[in-house]
Short mmCIF file of N, CA, C and O in Angstrom, two decimals:
data_model
loop_
_atom_site.label_atom_id
_atom_site.label_comp_id
_atom_site.label_asym_id
_atom_site.label_seq_id
_atom_site.Cartn_x
_atom_site.Cartn_y
_atom_site.Cartn_z
N UNK A 1 111.98 -35.14 -191.16
CA UNK A 1 110.82 -35.53 -191.27
C UNK A 1 110.09 -35.33 -192.28
O UNK A 1 109.62 -34.47 -191.41
N UNK A 2 109.49 -35.38 -193.24
CA UNK A 2 108.15 -35.04 -193.83
C UNK A 2 107.46 -35.03 -193.38
O UNK A 2 106.64 -36.36 -192.38
N UNK A 3 106.40 -33.86 -193.06
CA UNK A 3 105.38 -34.34 -192.54
C UNK A 3 103.99 -33.49 -193.46
O UNK A 3 104.24 -32.01 -193.97
N UNK A 4 102.70 -33.94 -193.30
CA UNK A 4 101.80 -33.03 -194.55
C UNK A 4 100.69 -32.78 -193.35
O UNK A 4 100.44 -33.44 -192.23
N UNK A 5 100.35 -31.34 -193.42
CA UNK A 5 99.45 -31.14 -192.35
C UNK A 5 97.92 -30.31 -192.64
O UNK A 5 98.60 -29.00 -193.72
N UNK A 6 96.88 -31.02 -192.73
CA UNK A 6 96.00 -30.11 -193.41
C UNK A 6 95.20 -29.99 -192.67
O UNK A 6 95.14 -29.73 -191.60
N UNK A 7 94.15 -28.64 -193.14
CA UNK A 7 93.50 -27.70 -192.03
C UNK A 7 91.83 -27.38 -193.21
O UNK A 7 92.52 -27.44 -193.90
N UNK A 8 91.21 -26.29 -192.34
CA UNK A 8 90.25 -26.09 -193.58
C UNK A 8 88.93 -27.16 -193.28
O UNK A 8 88.33 -27.30 -194.01
N UNK A 9 88.55 -28.36 -192.68
CA UNK A 9 87.95 -29.12 -193.06
C UNK A 9 86.62 -28.52 -192.35
O UNK A 9 86.66 -27.70 -191.57
N UNK A 10 85.67 -29.17 -192.19
CA UNK A 10 84.51 -28.99 -191.46
C UNK A 10 82.73 -29.57 -191.82
O UNK A 10 83.05 -30.14 -193.26
N UNK A 11 82.14 -29.23 -191.61
CA UNK A 11 80.45 -29.06 -191.96
C UNK A 11 79.56 -27.91 -192.59
O UNK A 11 79.92 -26.43 -192.14
N UNK A 12 79.36 -27.69 -193.94
CA UNK A 12 78.88 -26.83 -194.90
C UNK A 12 77.34 -28.06 -195.38
O UNK A 12 77.47 -28.67 -195.11
N UNK A 13 76.25 -26.59 -195.40
CA UNK A 13 75.67 -26.87 -196.35
C UNK A 13 75.79 -27.33 -197.64
O UNK A 13 76.15 -26.85 -198.08
N UNK A 14 74.89 -28.63 -198.44
CA UNK A 14 75.27 -28.26 -200.50
C UNK A 14 75.03 -26.45 -200.94
O UNK A 14 74.41 -25.93 -200.13
N UNK A 15 75.74 -26.67 -201.17
CA UNK A 15 75.81 -25.84 -202.46
C UNK A 15 76.65 -24.58 -201.97
O UNK A 15 77.15 -23.60 -202.30
N UNK A 16 77.52 -24.97 -200.71
CA UNK A 16 78.23 -24.08 -199.52
C UNK A 16 79.71 -24.65 -199.99
O UNK A 16 79.93 -24.82 -201.13
N UNK A 17 80.32 -23.50 -199.61
CA UNK A 17 81.73 -23.61 -200.10
C UNK A 17 82.93 -24.25 -198.56
O UNK A 17 83.07 -23.78 -197.55
N UNK A 18 84.12 -24.64 -198.91
CA UNK A 18 85.39 -25.01 -198.02
C UNK A 18 86.26 -24.55 -198.72
O UNK A 18 86.47 -25.30 -199.73
N UNK A 19 87.73 -24.57 -197.61
CA UNK A 19 89.42 -24.35 -198.57
C UNK A 19 89.31 -25.54 -197.65
O UNK A 19 89.99 -24.90 -196.39
N UNK A 20 90.33 -26.26 -197.90
CA UNK A 20 91.51 -27.48 -197.46
C UNK A 20 92.92 -27.14 -197.66
O UNK A 20 93.24 -26.44 -199.15
N UNK A 21 93.29 -26.55 -196.80
CA UNK A 21 95.14 -26.26 -197.10
C UNK A 21 96.18 -27.43 -196.39
O UNK A 21 95.96 -28.14 -195.11
N UNK A 22 96.92 -27.94 -197.71
CA UNK A 22 98.32 -28.71 -196.89
C UNK A 22 99.26 -28.16 -196.95
O UNK A 22 99.81 -27.77 -197.54
N UNK A 23 100.21 -27.90 -195.74
CA UNK A 23 101.42 -27.45 -195.79
C UNK A 23 102.64 -28.69 -195.32
O UNK A 23 102.50 -29.51 -195.27
N UNK A 24 103.29 -28.90 -196.10
CA UNK A 24 104.45 -29.85 -196.02
C UNK A 24 105.59 -28.98 -195.02
O UNK A 24 106.30 -28.15 -195.34
N UNK A 25 106.56 -30.34 -194.40
CA UNK A 25 107.18 -29.40 -193.46
C UNK A 25 108.15 -30.54 -193.72
O UNK A 25 108.15 -31.65 -193.90
N UNK A 26 110.12 -30.17 -193.83
CA UNK A 26 110.64 -30.54 -193.43
C UNK A 26 111.56 -30.83 -194.98
O UNK A 26 112.52 -31.48 -194.95
N UNK A 27 110.89 -30.79 -196.13
CA UNK A 27 111.27 -30.67 -197.85
C UNK A 27 110.61 -30.03 -198.46
O UNK A 27 109.40 -29.77 -197.66
N UNK A 28 111.25 -29.66 -199.74
CA UNK A 28 110.65 -29.41 -200.54
C UNK A 28 110.45 -30.34 -202.24
O UNK A 28 110.40 -31.67 -201.48
N UNK A 29 109.01 -30.27 -202.57
CA UNK A 29 108.82 -31.46 -203.56
C UNK A 29 109.05 -30.57 -204.92
O UNK A 29 108.05 -30.69 -206.00
N UNK A 30 109.98 -30.08 -205.14
CA UNK A 30 109.94 -29.21 -206.37
C UNK A 30 110.44 -30.37 -207.62
O UNK A 30 109.77 -30.02 -208.96
N UNK A 31 110.49 -31.89 -207.77
CA UNK A 31 110.84 -32.20 -208.60
C UNK A 31 108.99 -33.21 -208.97
O UNK A 31 108.82 -33.97 -209.30
N UNK A 32 107.84 -33.15 -207.00
CA UNK A 32 107.24 -34.04 -207.55
C UNK A 32 105.66 -32.63 -207.74
O UNK A 32 105.79 -31.82 -208.63
N UNK A 33 104.66 -33.33 -207.29
CA UNK A 33 103.48 -32.69 -207.19
C UNK A 33 102.82 -33.48 -205.72
O UNK A 33 103.24 -33.82 -204.34
N UNK A 34 102.00 -32.54 -205.00
CA UNK A 34 101.06 -32.58 -203.91
C UNK A 34 99.44 -32.62 -204.69
O UNK A 34 98.77 -31.90 -205.61
N UNK A 35 99.03 -33.08 -203.70
CA UNK A 35 97.47 -33.30 -203.98
C UNK A 35 96.35 -33.82 -202.60
O UNK A 35 96.79 -33.90 -201.69
N UNK A 36 95.04 -34.03 -203.63
CA UNK A 36 93.86 -34.76 -202.88
C UNK A 36 92.71 -35.66 -203.12
O UNK A 36 92.81 -36.11 -203.84
N UNK A 37 93.26 -36.55 -201.67
CA UNK A 37 92.24 -37.41 -202.18
C UNK A 37 91.54 -37.90 -200.87
O UNK A 37 91.89 -36.66 -200.11
N UNK A 38 90.37 -38.71 -201.31
CA UNK A 38 89.40 -38.15 -199.83
C UNK A 38 88.51 -39.93 -199.75
O UNK A 38 88.89 -40.83 -201.26
N UNK A 39 88.02 -40.46 -198.93
CA UNK A 39 87.51 -41.51 -198.45
C UNK A 39 86.09 -41.69 -197.79
O UNK A 39 86.14 -41.18 -196.96
N UNK A 40 85.37 -41.67 -198.53
CA UNK A 40 83.69 -41.99 -197.88
C UNK A 40 83.84 -43.03 -197.14
O UNK A 40 84.26 -43.79 -197.48
N UNK A 41 83.17 -43.59 -196.33
CA UNK A 41 82.49 -44.05 -195.28
C UNK A 41 82.26 -45.80 -196.01
O UNK A 41 81.54 -45.32 -197.07
N UNK A 42 82.50 -46.77 -195.97
CA UNK A 42 82.85 -48.09 -196.54
C UNK A 42 83.25 -47.74 -198.03
O UNK A 42 83.05 -48.52 -198.73
N UNK A 43 83.93 -47.02 -198.81
CA UNK A 43 84.43 -46.72 -199.86
C UNK A 43 85.75 -46.73 -199.51
O UNK A 43 86.26 -46.10 -199.12
N UNK A 44 86.47 -46.87 -201.31
CA UNK A 44 88.22 -46.83 -201.75
C UNK A 44 87.92 -45.63 -201.54
O UNK A 44 87.47 -44.44 -201.68
N UNK A 45 89.64 -45.37 -201.04
CA UNK A 45 89.98 -43.64 -201.44
C UNK A 45 90.00 -43.52 -202.62
O UNK A 45 90.86 -44.18 -203.10
N UNK A 46 89.63 -41.89 -203.27
CA UNK A 46 89.91 -41.93 -204.57
C UNK A 46 90.20 -40.33 -204.41
O UNK A 46 90.67 -39.98 -203.81
N UNK A 47 91.33 -40.64 -206.12
CA UNK A 47 91.86 -39.63 -206.11
C UNK A 47 91.17 -37.68 -206.30
O UNK A 47 89.67 -38.46 -207.00
N UNK A 48 90.77 -36.83 -205.99
CA UNK A 48 90.01 -35.99 -205.92
C UNK A 48 90.92 -34.84 -206.72
O UNK A 48 90.36 -33.76 -207.93
N UNK A 49 92.30 -33.96 -206.74
CA UNK A 49 93.11 -33.22 -207.71
C UNK A 49 94.65 -33.21 -207.31
O UNK A 49 94.37 -33.55 -206.25
N UNK A 50 94.91 -32.77 -207.91
CA UNK A 50 96.41 -32.53 -208.20
C UNK A 50 97.39 -31.91 -208.96
O UNK A 50 97.02 -31.24 -209.95
N UNK A 51 98.44 -31.13 -208.26
CA UNK A 51 99.23 -30.29 -209.07
C UNK A 51 100.03 -30.19 -209.05
O UNK A 51 101.30 -30.54 -207.95
N UNK A 52 101.02 -29.96 -210.27
CA UNK A 52 102.94 -30.27 -210.01
C UNK A 52 102.95 -29.03 -209.72
O UNK A 52 102.64 -27.99 -210.30
N UNK A 53 104.66 -29.17 -208.87
CA UNK A 53 105.17 -27.90 -208.24
C UNK A 53 105.53 -26.82 -209.18
O UNK A 53 105.14 -25.91 -209.56
N UNK A 54 106.71 -27.78 -209.75
CA UNK A 54 107.38 -26.90 -211.50
C UNK A 54 105.63 -26.92 -213.04
O UNK A 54 105.86 -28.12 -212.89
N UNK A 55 105.53 -25.85 -212.65
CA UNK A 55 104.95 -25.17 -214.11
C UNK A 55 103.36 -25.49 -214.17
O UNK A 55 102.67 -24.90 -214.53
N UNK A 56 103.00 -26.12 -212.54
CA UNK A 56 101.82 -26.24 -212.37
C UNK A 56 100.61 -26.72 -212.82
O UNK A 56 99.19 -26.34 -213.00
N UNK A 57 100.77 -28.04 -213.41
CA UNK A 57 100.07 -28.50 -214.15
C UNK A 57 99.05 -29.31 -213.16
O UNK A 57 99.16 -29.23 -212.00
N UNK A 58 98.04 -29.13 -213.30
CA UNK A 58 96.73 -30.07 -212.78
C UNK A 58 96.18 -30.59 -213.13
O UNK A 58 96.40 -31.10 -214.61
N UNK A 59 95.57 -32.00 -212.23
CA UNK A 59 94.41 -33.18 -212.68
C UNK A 59 93.25 -33.32 -211.31
O UNK A 59 93.18 -32.79 -210.36
N UNK A 60 91.90 -33.17 -212.10
CA UNK A 60 91.10 -33.31 -211.31
C UNK A 60 90.59 -34.67 -211.69
O UNK A 60 89.99 -34.83 -212.81
N UNK A 61 89.83 -34.77 -210.89
CA UNK A 61 88.93 -36.51 -210.90
C UNK A 61 87.17 -35.60 -211.81
O UNK A 61 87.25 -34.50 -211.29
N UNK A 62 86.66 -36.26 -212.71
CA UNK A 62 85.84 -35.79 -213.25
C UNK A 62 84.78 -35.36 -212.38
O UNK A 62 84.03 -33.89 -212.90
N UNK A 63 83.97 -35.63 -211.55
CA UNK A 63 83.32 -35.41 -210.88
C UNK A 63 83.40 -34.10 -209.84
O UNK A 63 82.44 -33.20 -209.56
N UNK A 64 84.24 -33.31 -209.88
CA UNK A 64 84.60 -31.83 -208.89
C UNK A 64 85.31 -31.08 -210.55
O UNK A 64 85.16 -29.80 -209.83
N UNK A 65 85.64 -31.49 -211.73
CA UNK A 65 85.96 -30.74 -212.61
C UNK A 65 84.95 -29.37 -211.98
O UNK A 65 83.49 -29.53 -212.56
N UNK A 66 85.61 -27.97 -212.50
CA UNK A 66 84.69 -26.64 -212.46
C UNK A 66 83.82 -26.57 -211.04
O UNK A 66 83.05 -25.39 -210.96
N UNK A 67 83.91 -27.18 -210.69
CA UNK A 67 83.45 -26.96 -208.87
C UNK A 67 84.78 -26.91 -207.34
O UNK A 67 84.57 -25.89 -206.77
N UNK A 68 85.88 -27.23 -207.92
CA UNK A 68 87.16 -27.31 -207.07
C UNK A 68 88.04 -26.80 -207.90
O UNK A 68 88.48 -27.33 -209.28
N UNK A 69 88.76 -26.37 -207.05
CA UNK A 69 90.15 -26.09 -207.51
C UNK A 69 91.39 -26.12 -207.01
O UNK A 69 90.94 -25.66 -205.93
N UNK A 70 92.61 -26.28 -207.50
CA UNK A 70 93.87 -26.79 -206.78
C UNK A 70 94.38 -25.73 -207.01
O UNK A 70 94.61 -25.56 -208.18
N UNK A 71 95.08 -25.25 -205.77
CA UNK A 71 96.88 -24.21 -206.54
C UNK A 71 98.08 -24.41 -205.45
O UNK A 71 98.01 -25.03 -204.27
N UNK A 72 99.10 -23.91 -205.62
CA UNK A 72 100.10 -23.84 -204.81
C UNK A 72 100.74 -23.04 -204.17
O UNK A 72 100.50 -21.66 -204.97
N UNK A 73 101.33 -22.64 -203.14
CA UNK A 73 102.30 -21.70 -203.02
C UNK A 73 103.66 -22.19 -202.87
O UNK A 73 103.43 -22.95 -201.67
N UNK A 74 104.54 -21.84 -203.48
CA UNK A 74 106.01 -22.70 -203.68
C UNK A 74 106.51 -22.13 -202.37
O UNK A 74 107.44 -22.54 -201.72
N UNK A 75 106.41 -20.66 -201.67
CA UNK A 75 107.39 -20.19 -200.91
C UNK A 75 106.77 -20.75 -199.56
O UNK A 75 107.80 -20.92 -198.65
N UNK A 76 105.61 -21.27 -199.37
CA UNK A 76 105.80 -21.77 -198.59
C UNK A 76 104.57 -23.60 -198.36
O UNK A 76 104.56 -23.46 -197.36
N UNK A 77 105.38 -23.70 -199.74
CA UNK A 77 105.18 -25.37 -199.31
C UNK A 77 104.15 -26.04 -199.10
O UNK A 77 103.63 -26.78 -198.06
N UNK A 78 102.47 -25.00 -199.46
CA UNK A 78 101.12 -25.28 -199.40
C UNK A 78 100.35 -25.35 -200.58
O UNK A 78 101.05 -24.82 -201.57
N UNK A 79 100.12 -27.21 -200.45
CA UNK A 79 98.87 -26.38 -201.45
C UNK A 79 97.28 -26.25 -200.63
O UNK A 79 96.69 -26.18 -199.97
N UNK A 80 96.60 -25.63 -202.15
CA UNK A 80 95.19 -25.79 -201.21
C UNK A 80 93.84 -25.83 -201.88
O UNK A 80 94.35 -26.18 -203.47
N UNK A 81 92.75 -26.28 -201.64
CA UNK A 81 92.07 -26.89 -203.23
C UNK A 81 90.96 -25.67 -202.12
O UNK A 81 90.01 -26.11 -201.45
N UNK A 82 90.19 -25.25 -203.00
CA UNK A 82 88.65 -24.07 -202.80
C UNK A 82 87.72 -25.42 -203.36
O UNK A 82 87.56 -25.78 -204.07
N UNK A 83 87.14 -25.46 -202.65
CA UNK A 83 86.03 -26.46 -203.16
C UNK A 83 84.57 -25.52 -202.71
O UNK A 83 83.66 -25.55 -201.99
N UNK A 84 84.04 -25.18 -204.54
CA UNK A 84 82.15 -24.73 -204.46
C UNK A 84 81.71 -26.00 -204.28
O UNK A 84 81.67 -26.95 -205.31
N UNK A 85 80.14 -25.16 -204.53
CA UNK A 85 79.09 -25.86 -205.25
C UNK A 85 79.41 -27.09 -204.40
O UNK A 85 78.81 -28.33 -205.06
N UNK A 86 79.39 -27.29 -203.04
CA UNK A 86 79.92 -28.61 -202.37
C UNK A 86 78.61 -29.15 -202.40
O UNK A 86 77.35 -28.76 -202.52
N UNK A 87 78.55 -30.85 -203.17
CA UNK A 87 77.04 -31.39 -202.93
C UNK A 87 77.34 -32.87 -201.21
O UNK A 87 78.34 -33.05 -200.74
N UNK A 88 76.49 -33.41 -201.18
CA UNK A 88 76.57 -34.21 -199.80
C UNK A 88 76.99 -35.34 -200.67
O UNK A 88 78.13 -36.12 -199.65
N UNK A 89 77.02 -35.80 -202.19
CA UNK A 89 78.46 -36.84 -202.12
C UNK A 89 79.75 -36.44 -202.26
O UNK A 89 80.57 -37.55 -202.66
N UNK A 90 79.61 -35.10 -201.59
CA UNK A 90 81.55 -34.31 -201.23
C UNK A 90 81.92 -34.97 -200.14
O UNK A 90 83.52 -35.14 -199.81
N UNK A 91 80.73 -35.45 -199.27
CA UNK A 91 81.79 -36.13 -198.17
C UNK A 91 82.46 -37.19 -197.44
O UNK A 91 81.97 -38.15 -198.45
N UNK A 92 83.35 -36.78 -196.62
CA UNK A 92 84.80 -38.19 -196.72
C UNK A 92 85.66 -36.64 -195.85
O UNK A 92 85.71 -36.04 -195.66
N UNK A 93 86.43 -37.70 -195.69
CA UNK A 93 88.20 -37.67 -195.55
C UNK A 93 88.82 -37.43 -196.61
O UNK A 93 88.83 -38.39 -197.22
N UNK A 94 89.16 -35.23 -196.69
CA UNK A 94 90.19 -35.85 -197.31
C UNK A 94 91.31 -35.36 -197.09
O UNK A 94 91.69 -35.28 -195.91
N UNK A 95 92.15 -36.52 -197.08
CA UNK A 95 93.86 -36.59 -197.80
C UNK A 95 94.60 -35.90 -198.39
O UNK A 95 94.48 -36.19 -199.47
N UNK A 96 95.71 -35.50 -197.70
CA UNK A 96 96.69 -34.61 -198.06
C UNK A 96 97.71 -35.68 -198.81
O UNK A 96 97.99 -36.47 -197.65
N UNK A 97 98.27 -35.48 -199.87
CA UNK A 97 99.43 -35.85 -199.94
C UNK A 97 100.20 -35.92 -201.00
O UNK A 97 100.42 -34.56 -201.51
N UNK A 98 101.78 -36.12 -201.47
CA UNK A 98 102.90 -36.11 -201.73
C UNK A 98 103.53 -36.73 -202.97
O UNK A 98 104.14 -38.29 -201.99
N UNK A 99 103.57 -36.43 -204.10
CA UNK A 99 105.25 -37.65 -204.28
C UNK A 99 105.52 -37.04 -205.67
O UNK A 99 105.53 -37.10 -206.04
N UNK A 100 105.57 -38.56 -206.24
CA UNK A 100 105.92 -38.24 -208.03
C UNK A 100 104.47 -37.36 -208.89
O UNK A 100 103.53 -38.07 -208.70
N UNK A 101 104.99 -37.04 -209.66
CA UNK A 101 104.43 -36.34 -210.82
C UNK A 101 104.44 -37.12 -211.97
O UNK A 101 105.84 -36.78 -212.56
N UNK A 102 103.99 -37.69 -212.58
CA UNK A 102 104.29 -38.24 -214.18
C UNK A 102 103.38 -37.22 -214.92
O UNK A 102 102.43 -37.47 -214.91
N UNK A 103 104.31 -36.12 -215.78
CA UNK A 103 103.08 -35.59 -216.75
C UNK A 103 102.81 -35.88 -217.64
O UNK A 103 101.51 -35.05 -217.71
N UNK A 104 103.38 -37.22 -218.51
CA UNK A 104 102.54 -37.47 -219.75
C UNK A 104 100.80 -38.18 -219.26
O UNK A 104 100.45 -37.80 -220.25
N UNK A 105 101.06 -38.09 -218.17
CA UNK A 105 99.50 -38.70 -217.81
C UNK A 105 98.90 -38.08 -216.48
O UNK A 105 97.40 -38.50 -216.21
N UNK A 106 99.44 -36.70 -216.18
CA UNK A 106 98.96 -35.66 -215.16
C UNK A 106 98.45 -36.35 -214.23
O UNK A 106 98.08 -36.20 -213.77
N UNK A 107 99.36 -37.74 -213.63
CA UNK A 107 98.60 -38.65 -212.69
C UNK A 107 100.02 -38.14 -211.38
O UNK A 107 101.39 -37.98 -211.49
N UNK A 108 99.39 -38.22 -210.15
CA UNK A 108 100.56 -37.91 -208.84
C UNK A 108 100.16 -39.14 -208.28
O UNK A 108 98.99 -40.10 -208.29
N UNK A 109 101.79 -40.05 -208.02
CA UNK A 109 101.96 -41.24 -207.28
C UNK A 109 102.64 -40.46 -205.97
O UNK A 109 103.46 -40.40 -205.52
N UNK A 110 101.26 -41.26 -205.02
CA UNK A 110 102.07 -40.33 -203.57
C UNK A 110 102.74 -41.50 -202.81
O UNK A 110 102.34 -42.80 -202.93
N UNK A 111 103.28 -40.92 -201.91
CA UNK A 111 104.80 -41.26 -200.75
C UNK A 111 104.73 -40.74 -200.06
O UNK A 111 104.91 -41.79 -199.16
N UNK A 112 103.87 -39.72 -199.59
CA UNK A 112 103.42 -39.07 -198.33
C UNK A 112 102.10 -38.74 -197.68
O UNK A 112 101.52 -38.34 -198.97
N UNK A 113 101.51 -39.25 -196.95
CA UNK A 113 100.25 -38.65 -196.71
C UNK A 113 100.09 -37.65 -195.57
O UNK A 113 100.83 -38.05 -194.71
N UNK A 114 99.06 -36.81 -195.60
CA UNK A 114 98.45 -36.21 -193.87
C UNK A 114 97.63 -37.38 -193.56
O UNK A 114 97.49 -37.84 -193.63
N UNK A 115 97.47 -36.63 -192.25
CA UNK A 115 96.23 -37.31 -191.19
C UNK A 115 94.42 -37.38 -191.79
O UNK A 115 94.32 -38.06 -191.63
N UNK A 116 94.42 -36.63 -192.43
CA UNK A 116 93.42 -36.78 -193.15
C UNK A 116 92.30 -35.23 -192.86
O UNK A 116 92.85 -35.28 -191.44
N UNK A 117 91.49 -34.56 -192.86
CA UNK A 117 90.27 -33.92 -191.97
C UNK A 117 89.26 -33.77 -193.21
O UNK A 117 88.58 -34.35 -194.10
N UNK A 118 87.89 -34.06 -191.92
CA UNK A 118 87.20 -34.78 -192.13
C UNK A 118 86.11 -33.45 -193.10
O UNK A 118 86.55 -32.15 -192.69
N UNK A 119 85.48 -33.43 -194.30
CA UNK A 119 84.68 -32.53 -194.49
C UNK A 119 83.04 -33.08 -194.62
O UNK A 119 83.15 -34.10 -195.02
N UNK A 120 81.89 -32.85 -193.94
CA UNK A 120 80.12 -33.38 -194.44
C UNK A 120 80.05 -31.99 -194.80
O UNK A 120 79.88 -31.09 -194.56
N UNK A 121 79.50 -32.31 -195.95
CA UNK A 121 78.11 -32.05 -196.46
C UNK A 121 77.05 -32.41 -196.17
O UNK A 121 76.31 -33.42 -196.79
N UNK A 122 76.24 -31.19 -196.13
CA UNK A 122 74.34 -31.60 -195.93
C UNK A 122 73.49 -30.89 -196.65
O UNK A 122 73.78 -29.84 -197.07
N UNK A 123 72.80 -32.07 -196.63
CA UNK A 123 71.23 -31.49 -198.04
C UNK A 123 70.32 -30.57 -197.14
O UNK A 123 70.24 -30.61 -196.16
#
């Protein structure tokens, strides 16, 4: 059974940095991708960033471009999200996801979710 395990959440002041990691166990995703979504209190879950396993294409939501960087380590089945210049509006539960990658639109269609990790940015 596939499991996604997230680590790296926490509390940071505005302007600070955090690094999230997600490791997949049980299988590889050579034909798909992995990424991150987030859900703030009272809001719907939204896409943050994703990366394709093969070729490394990436996609970001506009609000995090230039601040967040997604990367992968294929050998470790791990995806990382480096978050810099954090803002209070980045506060949310961040979910790792794995699924189908649609290259023409650089879109990740999640089929598997992690349990989520809290990121809190204080002002």
